[in-house]
Coordinates of C-alpha atoms (C1' of nucleotides) in Angstrom, one line a residue:
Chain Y
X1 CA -241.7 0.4 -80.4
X2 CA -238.4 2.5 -81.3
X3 CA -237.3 5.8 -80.9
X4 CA -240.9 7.2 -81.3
X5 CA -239.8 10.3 -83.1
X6 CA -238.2 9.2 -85.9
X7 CA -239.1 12.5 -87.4
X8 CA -237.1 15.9 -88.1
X9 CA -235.6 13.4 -86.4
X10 CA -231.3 14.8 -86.0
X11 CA -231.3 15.8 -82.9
X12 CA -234.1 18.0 -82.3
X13 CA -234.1 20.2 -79.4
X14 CA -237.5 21.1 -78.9
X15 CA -240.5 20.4 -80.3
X16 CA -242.3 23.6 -81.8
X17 CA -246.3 24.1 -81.9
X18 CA -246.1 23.8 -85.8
X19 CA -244.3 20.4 -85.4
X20 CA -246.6 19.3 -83.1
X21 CA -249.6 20.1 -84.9
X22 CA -248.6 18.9 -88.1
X23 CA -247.3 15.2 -86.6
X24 CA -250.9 15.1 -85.0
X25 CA -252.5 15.7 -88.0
X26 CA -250.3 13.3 -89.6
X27 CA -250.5 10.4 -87.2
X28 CA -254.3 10.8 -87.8
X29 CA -254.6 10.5 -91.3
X30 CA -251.7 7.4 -91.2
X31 CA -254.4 5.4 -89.2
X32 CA -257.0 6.1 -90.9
X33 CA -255.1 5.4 -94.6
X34 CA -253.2 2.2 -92.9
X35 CA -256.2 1.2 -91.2
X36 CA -258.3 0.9 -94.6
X37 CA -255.1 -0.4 -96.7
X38 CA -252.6 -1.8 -94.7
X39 CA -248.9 -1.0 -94.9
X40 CA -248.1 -2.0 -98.5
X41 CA -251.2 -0.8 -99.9
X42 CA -251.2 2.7 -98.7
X43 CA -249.6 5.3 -100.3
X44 CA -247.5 8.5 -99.1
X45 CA -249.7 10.4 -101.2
X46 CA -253.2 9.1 -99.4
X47 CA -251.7 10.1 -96.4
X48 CA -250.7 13.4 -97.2
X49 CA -253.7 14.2 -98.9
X50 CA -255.5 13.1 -95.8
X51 CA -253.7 15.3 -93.5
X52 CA -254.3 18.3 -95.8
X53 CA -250.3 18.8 -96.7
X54 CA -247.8 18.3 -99.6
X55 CA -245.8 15.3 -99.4
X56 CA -242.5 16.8 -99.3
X57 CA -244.4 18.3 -96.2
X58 CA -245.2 15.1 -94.9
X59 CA -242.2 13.7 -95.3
X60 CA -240.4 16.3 -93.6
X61 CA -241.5 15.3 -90.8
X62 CA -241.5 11.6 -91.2
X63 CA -238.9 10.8 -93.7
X64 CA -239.8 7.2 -94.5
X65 CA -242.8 6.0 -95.1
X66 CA -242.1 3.4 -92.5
X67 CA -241.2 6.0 -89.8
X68 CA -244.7 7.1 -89.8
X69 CA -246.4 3.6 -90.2
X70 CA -244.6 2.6 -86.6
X71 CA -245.4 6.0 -85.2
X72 CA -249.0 5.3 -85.5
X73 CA -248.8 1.6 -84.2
X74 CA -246.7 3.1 -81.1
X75 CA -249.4 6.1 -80.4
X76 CA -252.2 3.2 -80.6
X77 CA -250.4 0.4 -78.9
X78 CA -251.2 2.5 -75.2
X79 CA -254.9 2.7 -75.6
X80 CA -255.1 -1.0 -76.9
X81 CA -253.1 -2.7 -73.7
X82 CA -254.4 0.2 -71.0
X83 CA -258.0 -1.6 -70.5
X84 CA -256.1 -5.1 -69.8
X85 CA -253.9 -3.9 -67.6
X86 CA -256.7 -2.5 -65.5
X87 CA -257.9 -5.5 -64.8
X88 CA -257.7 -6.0 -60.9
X89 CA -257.0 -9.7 -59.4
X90 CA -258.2 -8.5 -56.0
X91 CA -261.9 -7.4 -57.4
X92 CA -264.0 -9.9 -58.3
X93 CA -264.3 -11.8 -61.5
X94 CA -267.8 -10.2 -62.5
X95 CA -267.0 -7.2 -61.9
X96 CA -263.2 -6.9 -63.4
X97 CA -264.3 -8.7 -66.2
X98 CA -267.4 -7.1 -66.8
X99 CA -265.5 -3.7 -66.9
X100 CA -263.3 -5.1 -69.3
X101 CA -265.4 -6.1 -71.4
X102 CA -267.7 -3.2 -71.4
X103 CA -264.1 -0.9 -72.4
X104 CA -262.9 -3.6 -75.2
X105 CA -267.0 -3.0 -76.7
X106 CA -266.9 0.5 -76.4
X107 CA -263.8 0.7 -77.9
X108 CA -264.8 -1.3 -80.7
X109 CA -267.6 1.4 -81.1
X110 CA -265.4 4.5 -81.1
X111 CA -262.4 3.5 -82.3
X112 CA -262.9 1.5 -84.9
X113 CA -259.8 1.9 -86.9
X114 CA -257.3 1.7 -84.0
X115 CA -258.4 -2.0 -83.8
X116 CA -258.4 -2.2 -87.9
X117 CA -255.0 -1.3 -87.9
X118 CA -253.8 -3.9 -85.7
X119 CA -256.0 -6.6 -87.3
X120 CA -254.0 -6.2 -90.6
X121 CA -250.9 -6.3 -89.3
X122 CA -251.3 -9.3 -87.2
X123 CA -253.1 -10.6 -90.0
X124 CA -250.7 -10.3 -92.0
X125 CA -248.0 -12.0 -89.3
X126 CA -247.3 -8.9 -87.6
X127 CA -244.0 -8.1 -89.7
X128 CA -243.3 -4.3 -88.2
X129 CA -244.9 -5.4 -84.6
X130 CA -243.8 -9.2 -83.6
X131 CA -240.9 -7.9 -81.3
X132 CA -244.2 -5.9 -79.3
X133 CA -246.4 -8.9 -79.4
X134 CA -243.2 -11.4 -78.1
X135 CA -242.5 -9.0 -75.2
X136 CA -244.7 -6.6 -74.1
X137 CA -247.8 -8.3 -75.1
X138 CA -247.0 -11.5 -73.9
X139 CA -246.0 -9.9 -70.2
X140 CA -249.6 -8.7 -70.1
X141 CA -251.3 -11.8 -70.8
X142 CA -249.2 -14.1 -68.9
X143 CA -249.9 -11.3 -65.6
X144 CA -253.5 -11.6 -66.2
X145 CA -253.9 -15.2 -66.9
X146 CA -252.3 -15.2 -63.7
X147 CA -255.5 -13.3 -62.6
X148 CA -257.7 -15.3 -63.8
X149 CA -256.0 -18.7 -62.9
X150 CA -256.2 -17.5 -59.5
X151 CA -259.9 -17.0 -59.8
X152 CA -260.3 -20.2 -61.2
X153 CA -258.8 -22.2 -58.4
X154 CA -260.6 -19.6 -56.0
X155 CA -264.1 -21.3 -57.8
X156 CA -265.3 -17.9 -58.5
X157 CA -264.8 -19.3 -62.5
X158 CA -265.2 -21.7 -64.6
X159 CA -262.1 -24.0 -65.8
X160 CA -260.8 -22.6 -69.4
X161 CA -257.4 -22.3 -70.3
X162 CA -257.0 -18.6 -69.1
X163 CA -254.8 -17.3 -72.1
X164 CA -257.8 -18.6 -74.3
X165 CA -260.5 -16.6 -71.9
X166 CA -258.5 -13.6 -73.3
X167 CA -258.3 -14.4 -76.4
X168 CA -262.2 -15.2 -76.5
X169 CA -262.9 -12.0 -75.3
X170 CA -260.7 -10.1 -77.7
X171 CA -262.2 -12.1 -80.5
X172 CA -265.8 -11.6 -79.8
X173 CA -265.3 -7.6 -78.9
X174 CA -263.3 -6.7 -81.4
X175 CA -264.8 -8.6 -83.9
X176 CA -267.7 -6.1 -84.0
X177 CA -264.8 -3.5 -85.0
X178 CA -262.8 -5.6 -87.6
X179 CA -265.7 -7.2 -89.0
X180 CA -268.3 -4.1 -89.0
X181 CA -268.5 -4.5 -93.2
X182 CA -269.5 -7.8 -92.8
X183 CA -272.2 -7.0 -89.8
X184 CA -273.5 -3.6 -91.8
X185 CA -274.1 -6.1 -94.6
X186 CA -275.9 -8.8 -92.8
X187 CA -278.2 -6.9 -90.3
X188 CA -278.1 -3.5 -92.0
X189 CA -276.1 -1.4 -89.3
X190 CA -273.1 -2.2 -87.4
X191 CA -272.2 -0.8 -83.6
X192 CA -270.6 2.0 -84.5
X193 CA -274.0 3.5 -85.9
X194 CA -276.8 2.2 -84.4
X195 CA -277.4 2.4 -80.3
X196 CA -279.6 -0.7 -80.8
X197 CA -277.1 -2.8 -82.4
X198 CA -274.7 -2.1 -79.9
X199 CA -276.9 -3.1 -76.9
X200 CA -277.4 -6.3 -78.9
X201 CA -274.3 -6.8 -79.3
X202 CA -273.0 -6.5 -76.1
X203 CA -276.4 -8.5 -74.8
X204 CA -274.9 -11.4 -76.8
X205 CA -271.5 -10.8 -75.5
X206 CA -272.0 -10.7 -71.7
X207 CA -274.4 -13.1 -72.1
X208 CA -272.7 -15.7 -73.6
X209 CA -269.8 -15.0 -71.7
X210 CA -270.5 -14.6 -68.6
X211 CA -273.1 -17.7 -68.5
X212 CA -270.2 -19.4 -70.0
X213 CA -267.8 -18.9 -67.5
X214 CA -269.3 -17.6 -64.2
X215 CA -270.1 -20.7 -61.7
X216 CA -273.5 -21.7 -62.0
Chain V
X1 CA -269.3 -13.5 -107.9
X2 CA -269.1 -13.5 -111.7
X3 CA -268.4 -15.4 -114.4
X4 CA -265.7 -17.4 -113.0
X5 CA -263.4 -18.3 -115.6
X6 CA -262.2 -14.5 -116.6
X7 CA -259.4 -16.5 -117.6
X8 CA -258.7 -17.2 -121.1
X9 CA -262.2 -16.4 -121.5
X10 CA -262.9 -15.3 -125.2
X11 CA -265.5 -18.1 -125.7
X12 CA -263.0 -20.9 -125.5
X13 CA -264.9 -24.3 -126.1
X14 CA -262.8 -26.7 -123.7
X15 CA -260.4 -26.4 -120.6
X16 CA -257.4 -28.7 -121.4
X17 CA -255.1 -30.6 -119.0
X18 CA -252.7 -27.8 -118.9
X19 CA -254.8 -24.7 -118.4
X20 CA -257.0 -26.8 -115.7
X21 CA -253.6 -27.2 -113.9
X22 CA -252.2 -24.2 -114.6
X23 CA -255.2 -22.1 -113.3
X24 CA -255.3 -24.0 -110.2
X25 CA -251.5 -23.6 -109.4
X26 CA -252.1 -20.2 -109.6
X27 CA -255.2 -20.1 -107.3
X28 CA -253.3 -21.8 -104.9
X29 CA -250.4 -19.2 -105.1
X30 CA -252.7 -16.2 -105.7
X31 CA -254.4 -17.0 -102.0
X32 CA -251.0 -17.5 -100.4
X33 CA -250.4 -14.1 -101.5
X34 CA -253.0 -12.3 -101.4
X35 CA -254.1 -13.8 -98.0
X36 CA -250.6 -12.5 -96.9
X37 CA -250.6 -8.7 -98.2
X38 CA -254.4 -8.2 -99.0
X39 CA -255.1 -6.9 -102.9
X40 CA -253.4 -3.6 -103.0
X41 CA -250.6 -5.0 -101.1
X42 CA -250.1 -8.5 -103.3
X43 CA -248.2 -8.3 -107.0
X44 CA -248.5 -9.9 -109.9
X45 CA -245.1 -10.9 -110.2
X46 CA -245.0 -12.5 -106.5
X47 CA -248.1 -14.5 -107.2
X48 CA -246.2 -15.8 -110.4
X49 CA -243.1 -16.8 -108.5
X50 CA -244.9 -18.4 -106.1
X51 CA -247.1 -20.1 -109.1
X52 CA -243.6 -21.2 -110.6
X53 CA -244.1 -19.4 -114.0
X54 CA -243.7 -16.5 -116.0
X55 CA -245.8 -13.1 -115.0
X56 CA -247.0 -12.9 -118.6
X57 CA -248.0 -16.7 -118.9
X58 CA -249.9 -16.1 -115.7
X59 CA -251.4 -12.9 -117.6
X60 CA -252.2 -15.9 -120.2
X61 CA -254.7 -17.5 -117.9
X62 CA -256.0 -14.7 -115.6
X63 CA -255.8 -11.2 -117.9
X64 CA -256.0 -9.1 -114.8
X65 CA -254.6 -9.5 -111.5
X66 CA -258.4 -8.2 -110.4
X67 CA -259.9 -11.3 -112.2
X68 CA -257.1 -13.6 -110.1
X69 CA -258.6 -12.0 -106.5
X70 CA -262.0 -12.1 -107.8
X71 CA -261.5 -16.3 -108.8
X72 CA -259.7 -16.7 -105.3
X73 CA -262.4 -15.7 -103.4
X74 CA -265.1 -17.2 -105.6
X75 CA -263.5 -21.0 -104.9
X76 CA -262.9 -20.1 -100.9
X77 CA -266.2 -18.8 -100.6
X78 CA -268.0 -21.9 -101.3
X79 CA -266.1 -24.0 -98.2
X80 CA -266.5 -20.8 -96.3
X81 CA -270.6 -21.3 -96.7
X82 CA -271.0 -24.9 -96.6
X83 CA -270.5 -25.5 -93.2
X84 CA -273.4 -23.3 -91.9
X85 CA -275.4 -24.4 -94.8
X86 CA -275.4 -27.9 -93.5
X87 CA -277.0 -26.3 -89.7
X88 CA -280.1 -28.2 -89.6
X89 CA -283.1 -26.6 -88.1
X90 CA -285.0 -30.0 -87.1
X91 CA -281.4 -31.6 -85.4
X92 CA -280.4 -30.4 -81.8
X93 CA -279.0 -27.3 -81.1
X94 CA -276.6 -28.9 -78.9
X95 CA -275.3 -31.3 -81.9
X96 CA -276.0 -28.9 -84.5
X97 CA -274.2 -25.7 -83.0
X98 CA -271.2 -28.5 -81.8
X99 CA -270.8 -29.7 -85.1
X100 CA -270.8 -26.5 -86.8
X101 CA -268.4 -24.9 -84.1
X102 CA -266.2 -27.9 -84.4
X103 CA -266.0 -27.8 -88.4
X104 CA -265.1 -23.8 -88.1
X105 CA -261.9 -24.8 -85.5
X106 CA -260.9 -27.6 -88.0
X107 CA -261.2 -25.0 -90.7
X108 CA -259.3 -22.6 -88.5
X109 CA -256.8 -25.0 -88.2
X110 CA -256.3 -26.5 -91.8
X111 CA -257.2 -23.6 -93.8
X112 CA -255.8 -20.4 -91.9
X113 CA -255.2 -18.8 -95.3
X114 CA -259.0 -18.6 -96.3
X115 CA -259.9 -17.5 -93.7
X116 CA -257.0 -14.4 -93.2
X117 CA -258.1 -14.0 -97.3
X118 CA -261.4 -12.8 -96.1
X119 CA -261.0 -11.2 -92.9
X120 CA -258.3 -9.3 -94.8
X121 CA -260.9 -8.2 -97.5
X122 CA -263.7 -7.4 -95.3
X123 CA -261.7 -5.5 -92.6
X124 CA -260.7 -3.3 -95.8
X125 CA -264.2 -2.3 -96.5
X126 CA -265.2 -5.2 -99.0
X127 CA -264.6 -3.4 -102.1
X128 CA -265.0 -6.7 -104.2
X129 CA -267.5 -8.6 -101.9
X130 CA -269.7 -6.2 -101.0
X131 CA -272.4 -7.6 -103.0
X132 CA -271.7 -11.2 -102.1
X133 CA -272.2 -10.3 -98.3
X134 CA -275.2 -8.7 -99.0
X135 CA -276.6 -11.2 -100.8
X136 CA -275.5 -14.5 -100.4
X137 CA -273.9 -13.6 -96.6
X138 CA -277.5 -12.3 -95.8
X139 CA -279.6 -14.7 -97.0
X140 CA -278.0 -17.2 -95.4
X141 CA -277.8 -15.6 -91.9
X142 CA -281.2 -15.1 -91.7
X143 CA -282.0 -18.1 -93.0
X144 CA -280.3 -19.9 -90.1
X145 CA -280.7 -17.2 -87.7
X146 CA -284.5 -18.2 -88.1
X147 CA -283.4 -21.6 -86.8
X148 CA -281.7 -20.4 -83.8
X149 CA -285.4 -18.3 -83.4
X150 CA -287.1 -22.0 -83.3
X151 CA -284.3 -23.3 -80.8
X152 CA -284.9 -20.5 -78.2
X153 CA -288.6 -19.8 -79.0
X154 CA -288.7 -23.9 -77.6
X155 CA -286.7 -23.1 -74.4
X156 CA -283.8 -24.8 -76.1
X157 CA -281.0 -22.1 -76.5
X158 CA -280.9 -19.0 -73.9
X159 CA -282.4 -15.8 -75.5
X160 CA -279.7 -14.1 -77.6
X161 CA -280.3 -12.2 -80.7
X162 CA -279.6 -15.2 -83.2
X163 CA -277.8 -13.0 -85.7
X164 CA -275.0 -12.2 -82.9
X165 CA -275.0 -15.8 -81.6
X166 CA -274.0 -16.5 -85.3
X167 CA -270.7 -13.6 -85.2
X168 CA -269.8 -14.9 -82.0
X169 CA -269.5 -18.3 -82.7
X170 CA -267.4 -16.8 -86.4
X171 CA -264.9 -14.4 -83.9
X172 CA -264.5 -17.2 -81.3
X173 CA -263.6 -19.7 -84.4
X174 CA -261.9 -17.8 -86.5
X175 CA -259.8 -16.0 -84.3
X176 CA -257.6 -18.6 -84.0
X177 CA -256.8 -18.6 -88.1
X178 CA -256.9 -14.8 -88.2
X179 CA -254.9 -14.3 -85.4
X180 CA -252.8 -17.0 -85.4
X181 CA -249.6 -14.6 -85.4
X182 CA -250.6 -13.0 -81.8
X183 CA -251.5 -16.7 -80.5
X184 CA -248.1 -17.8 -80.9
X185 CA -246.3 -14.5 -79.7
X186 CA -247.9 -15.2 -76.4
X187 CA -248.7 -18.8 -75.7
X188 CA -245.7 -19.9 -78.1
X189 CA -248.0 -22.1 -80.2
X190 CA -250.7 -22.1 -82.6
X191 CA -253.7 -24.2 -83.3
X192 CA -252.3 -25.3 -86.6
X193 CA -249.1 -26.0 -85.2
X194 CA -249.7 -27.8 -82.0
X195 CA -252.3 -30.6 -81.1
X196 CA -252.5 -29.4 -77.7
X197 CA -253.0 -25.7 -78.1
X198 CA -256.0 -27.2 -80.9
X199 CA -257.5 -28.8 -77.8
X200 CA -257.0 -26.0 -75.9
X201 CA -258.9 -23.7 -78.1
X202 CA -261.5 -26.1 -78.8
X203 CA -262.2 -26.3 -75.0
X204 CA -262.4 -22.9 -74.3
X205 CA -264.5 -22.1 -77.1
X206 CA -267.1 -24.9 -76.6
X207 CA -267.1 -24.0 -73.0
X208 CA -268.0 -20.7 -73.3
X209 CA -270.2 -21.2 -76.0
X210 CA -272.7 -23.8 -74.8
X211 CA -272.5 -22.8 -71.2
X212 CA -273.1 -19.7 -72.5
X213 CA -276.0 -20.5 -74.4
X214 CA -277.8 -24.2 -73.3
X215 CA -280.2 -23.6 -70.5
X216 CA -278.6 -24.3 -67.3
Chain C
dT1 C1' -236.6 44.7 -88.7
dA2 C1' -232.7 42.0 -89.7
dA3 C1' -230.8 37.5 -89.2
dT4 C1' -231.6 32.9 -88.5
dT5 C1' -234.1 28.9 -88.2
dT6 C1' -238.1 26.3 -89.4
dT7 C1' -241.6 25.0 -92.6
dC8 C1' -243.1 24.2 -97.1
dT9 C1' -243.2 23.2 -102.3
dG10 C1' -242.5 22.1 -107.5
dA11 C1' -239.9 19.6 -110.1
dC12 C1' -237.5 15.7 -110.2
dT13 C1' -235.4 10.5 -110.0
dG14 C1' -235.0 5.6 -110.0
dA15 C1' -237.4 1.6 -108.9
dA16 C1' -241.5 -1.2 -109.0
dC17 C1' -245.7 -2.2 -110.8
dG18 C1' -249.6 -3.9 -114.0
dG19 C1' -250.1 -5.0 -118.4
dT20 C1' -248.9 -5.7 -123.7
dC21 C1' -246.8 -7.8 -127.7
dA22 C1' -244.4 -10.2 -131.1
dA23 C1' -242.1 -14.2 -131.6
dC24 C1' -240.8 -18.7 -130.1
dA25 C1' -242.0 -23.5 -128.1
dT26 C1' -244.9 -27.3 -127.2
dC27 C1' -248.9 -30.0 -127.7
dA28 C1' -252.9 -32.7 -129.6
dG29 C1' -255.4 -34.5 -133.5
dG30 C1' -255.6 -36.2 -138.1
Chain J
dC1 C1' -245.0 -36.3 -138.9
dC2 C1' -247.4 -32.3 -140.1
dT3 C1' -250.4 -28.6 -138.9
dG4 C1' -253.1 -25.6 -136.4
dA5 C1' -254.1 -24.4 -131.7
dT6 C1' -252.4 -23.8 -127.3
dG7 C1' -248.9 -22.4 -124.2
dT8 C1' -244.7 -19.6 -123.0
dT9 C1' -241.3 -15.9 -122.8
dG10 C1' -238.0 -11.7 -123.0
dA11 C1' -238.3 -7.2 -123.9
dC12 C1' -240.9 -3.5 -123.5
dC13 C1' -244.4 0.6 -122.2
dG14 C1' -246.9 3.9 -119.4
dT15 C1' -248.0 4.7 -114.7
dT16 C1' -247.5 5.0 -109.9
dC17 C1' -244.8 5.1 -106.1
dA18 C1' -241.2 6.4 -102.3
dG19 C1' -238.1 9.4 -101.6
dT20 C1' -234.7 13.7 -102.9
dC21 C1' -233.4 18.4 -103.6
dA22 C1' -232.8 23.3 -104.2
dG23 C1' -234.8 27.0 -103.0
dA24 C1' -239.0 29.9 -101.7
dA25 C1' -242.1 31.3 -97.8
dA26 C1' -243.2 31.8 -93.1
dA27 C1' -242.1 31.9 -88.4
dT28 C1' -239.1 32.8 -84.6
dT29 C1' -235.5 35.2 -82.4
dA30 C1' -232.5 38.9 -81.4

DNA sequence: TAATTTTCTGACTGAACGGTCAACATCAGG
DNA sequence: CCTGATGTTGACCGTTCAGTCAGAAAATTA
């Protein structure tokens, strides 16, 4: 993403336990003020106030509002391409897949906001993260289509464009993340709440899935 | 959503040629915009430029930039219902469930900006359509949902919980609209932009779909 | 504990924003 | 072609925002 710590920034020698705290408390309330109102509609303030400090505190340690905007997306960007790269192309479809999946759901559940804040910005054509999404995402997805295309001429899956497979799966698990409003306001509780709705939703997800692409 | 025309409002008696084409050029800008940078993040003055007129002449027609979002949404929202209105519980699921999956792509593909206008507002909590969704959203989910019942109670459609069938078959679709930025960075091409990635999509989603859910 | 570095804050600045207003321009109907 | 209604604009106002700064408070080091 960048230099990561594009805070106190100079050169800094080493990083103290009051520095460390505070850009922890920091990078929490930045996702969970960006998360709700993307880049250009949160404020330095929000932030600040979320994080419990002034905002000449704040932006002490993160001098542009930027700085800490891209700090967040880096800190998150691990935990959002760790489960994909997991994926084995020695196991076996069910089973790799399965796992997947079962991460990408449970992630939707606990982490809601981590997958909010990358839906805006891609959303909103990815202004701060394109370089990412050219480069390191597309590496990923092009090594694990590779995966999957291997399964599929093994028989062990169903023909479907592989880059599409992940895409489908990323659209129907994170969807119960991005769109958890819109669920909580149809079926009165979204994933994240209920235990029920989140075996439902990852009935309806394996399900249709896997029936979809496993050999019959 | 409310009484549409926030616009000039007062009582006025009759819309005239020039503030029936004046209020839809700014529509038209106001969801490039605001399906770009979500509410907070959209200004006045951008939607005007883009509208090819003065910020206060815009101000003329639409008082508030709030009443500008809120008459956005109110126009998409009715081609963003219609489609799953027109499922018909009597047809066959097959037919039915391919049509409606085939007019959300097409959607997808012609109308991206619609469809980022929303997922931008609901990923942000829904602070205008929060009613809407529990409303109109709801009553028409379980309206069809009851369909989808029929079709599985007849041996027609594997079991899934209908509700989730029907926010699968939304993230498979409109993935590929909402996410249109992260398509490209890794396959090089979206669906609005290439007949072939279109087809692409369209097979992987149908695929999955109705191998997921016809009985084998 | 004295000196030095790090952390923190109130008060501020210039720019951007949403919205207003008085005055000017254009239009449609008689 | 005159008149009232509709449409348009530059200049402006109060507020909010990102970011600065001089110096006070706290922590670290010697």
């Amino acid at each position: 993403m960048q230099a990561e710590n594009t805070a106190r920034a100079s050169q800094s020698k080493k990083r103290t336990r009051i520095q460390i705290e505070n850009e922890e408390r920091i990078l929490d309330a930045a996702l969970d003020v960006f998360s709700s109102y993307g880049f250009r509609g949160a404020t330095v303030d929000q932030i600040a106030e979320a994080a419990g400090m002034s905002k000449p505190n704040l932006l002490y340690y993160f001098r542009r509002k930027q700085d800490i905007y891209i700090a967040v997306l880096s800190r998150t960007l691990e935990n959002w391409l760790t489960p994909l790269g997991d994926l084995d192309p020695d196991g076996e479809p069910e089973a790799e897949i399965g796992r997947y999946v079962g991460q990408k759901l449970a992630m939707s559940r606990d982490k809601p906001m981590e997958s909010r804040l990358f839906a805006i910005e891609v959303i909103q054509g990815a202004p701060m993260m394109m370089d990412l999404l050219r480069t390191d995402l597309r590496a990923i997805v092009e090594d694990k289509a590779g995966a999957l295309a291997a399964w599929i001429a093994a028989g062990k899956l169903a023909k479907v464009e592989p880059a599409h497979l992940i895409f489908m799966i990323w659209a129907m698990t994170q969807h119960y993340a991005d769109f958890d409003t819109q669920i909580q306001s149809v079926i009165g509780s979204g994933i994240s709440g209920s235990p029920d709705t989140f075996a439902d939703a990852e009935q309806a997800v394996t399900q249709i899935l896997f029936r979809g692409i496993l050999p019959r």
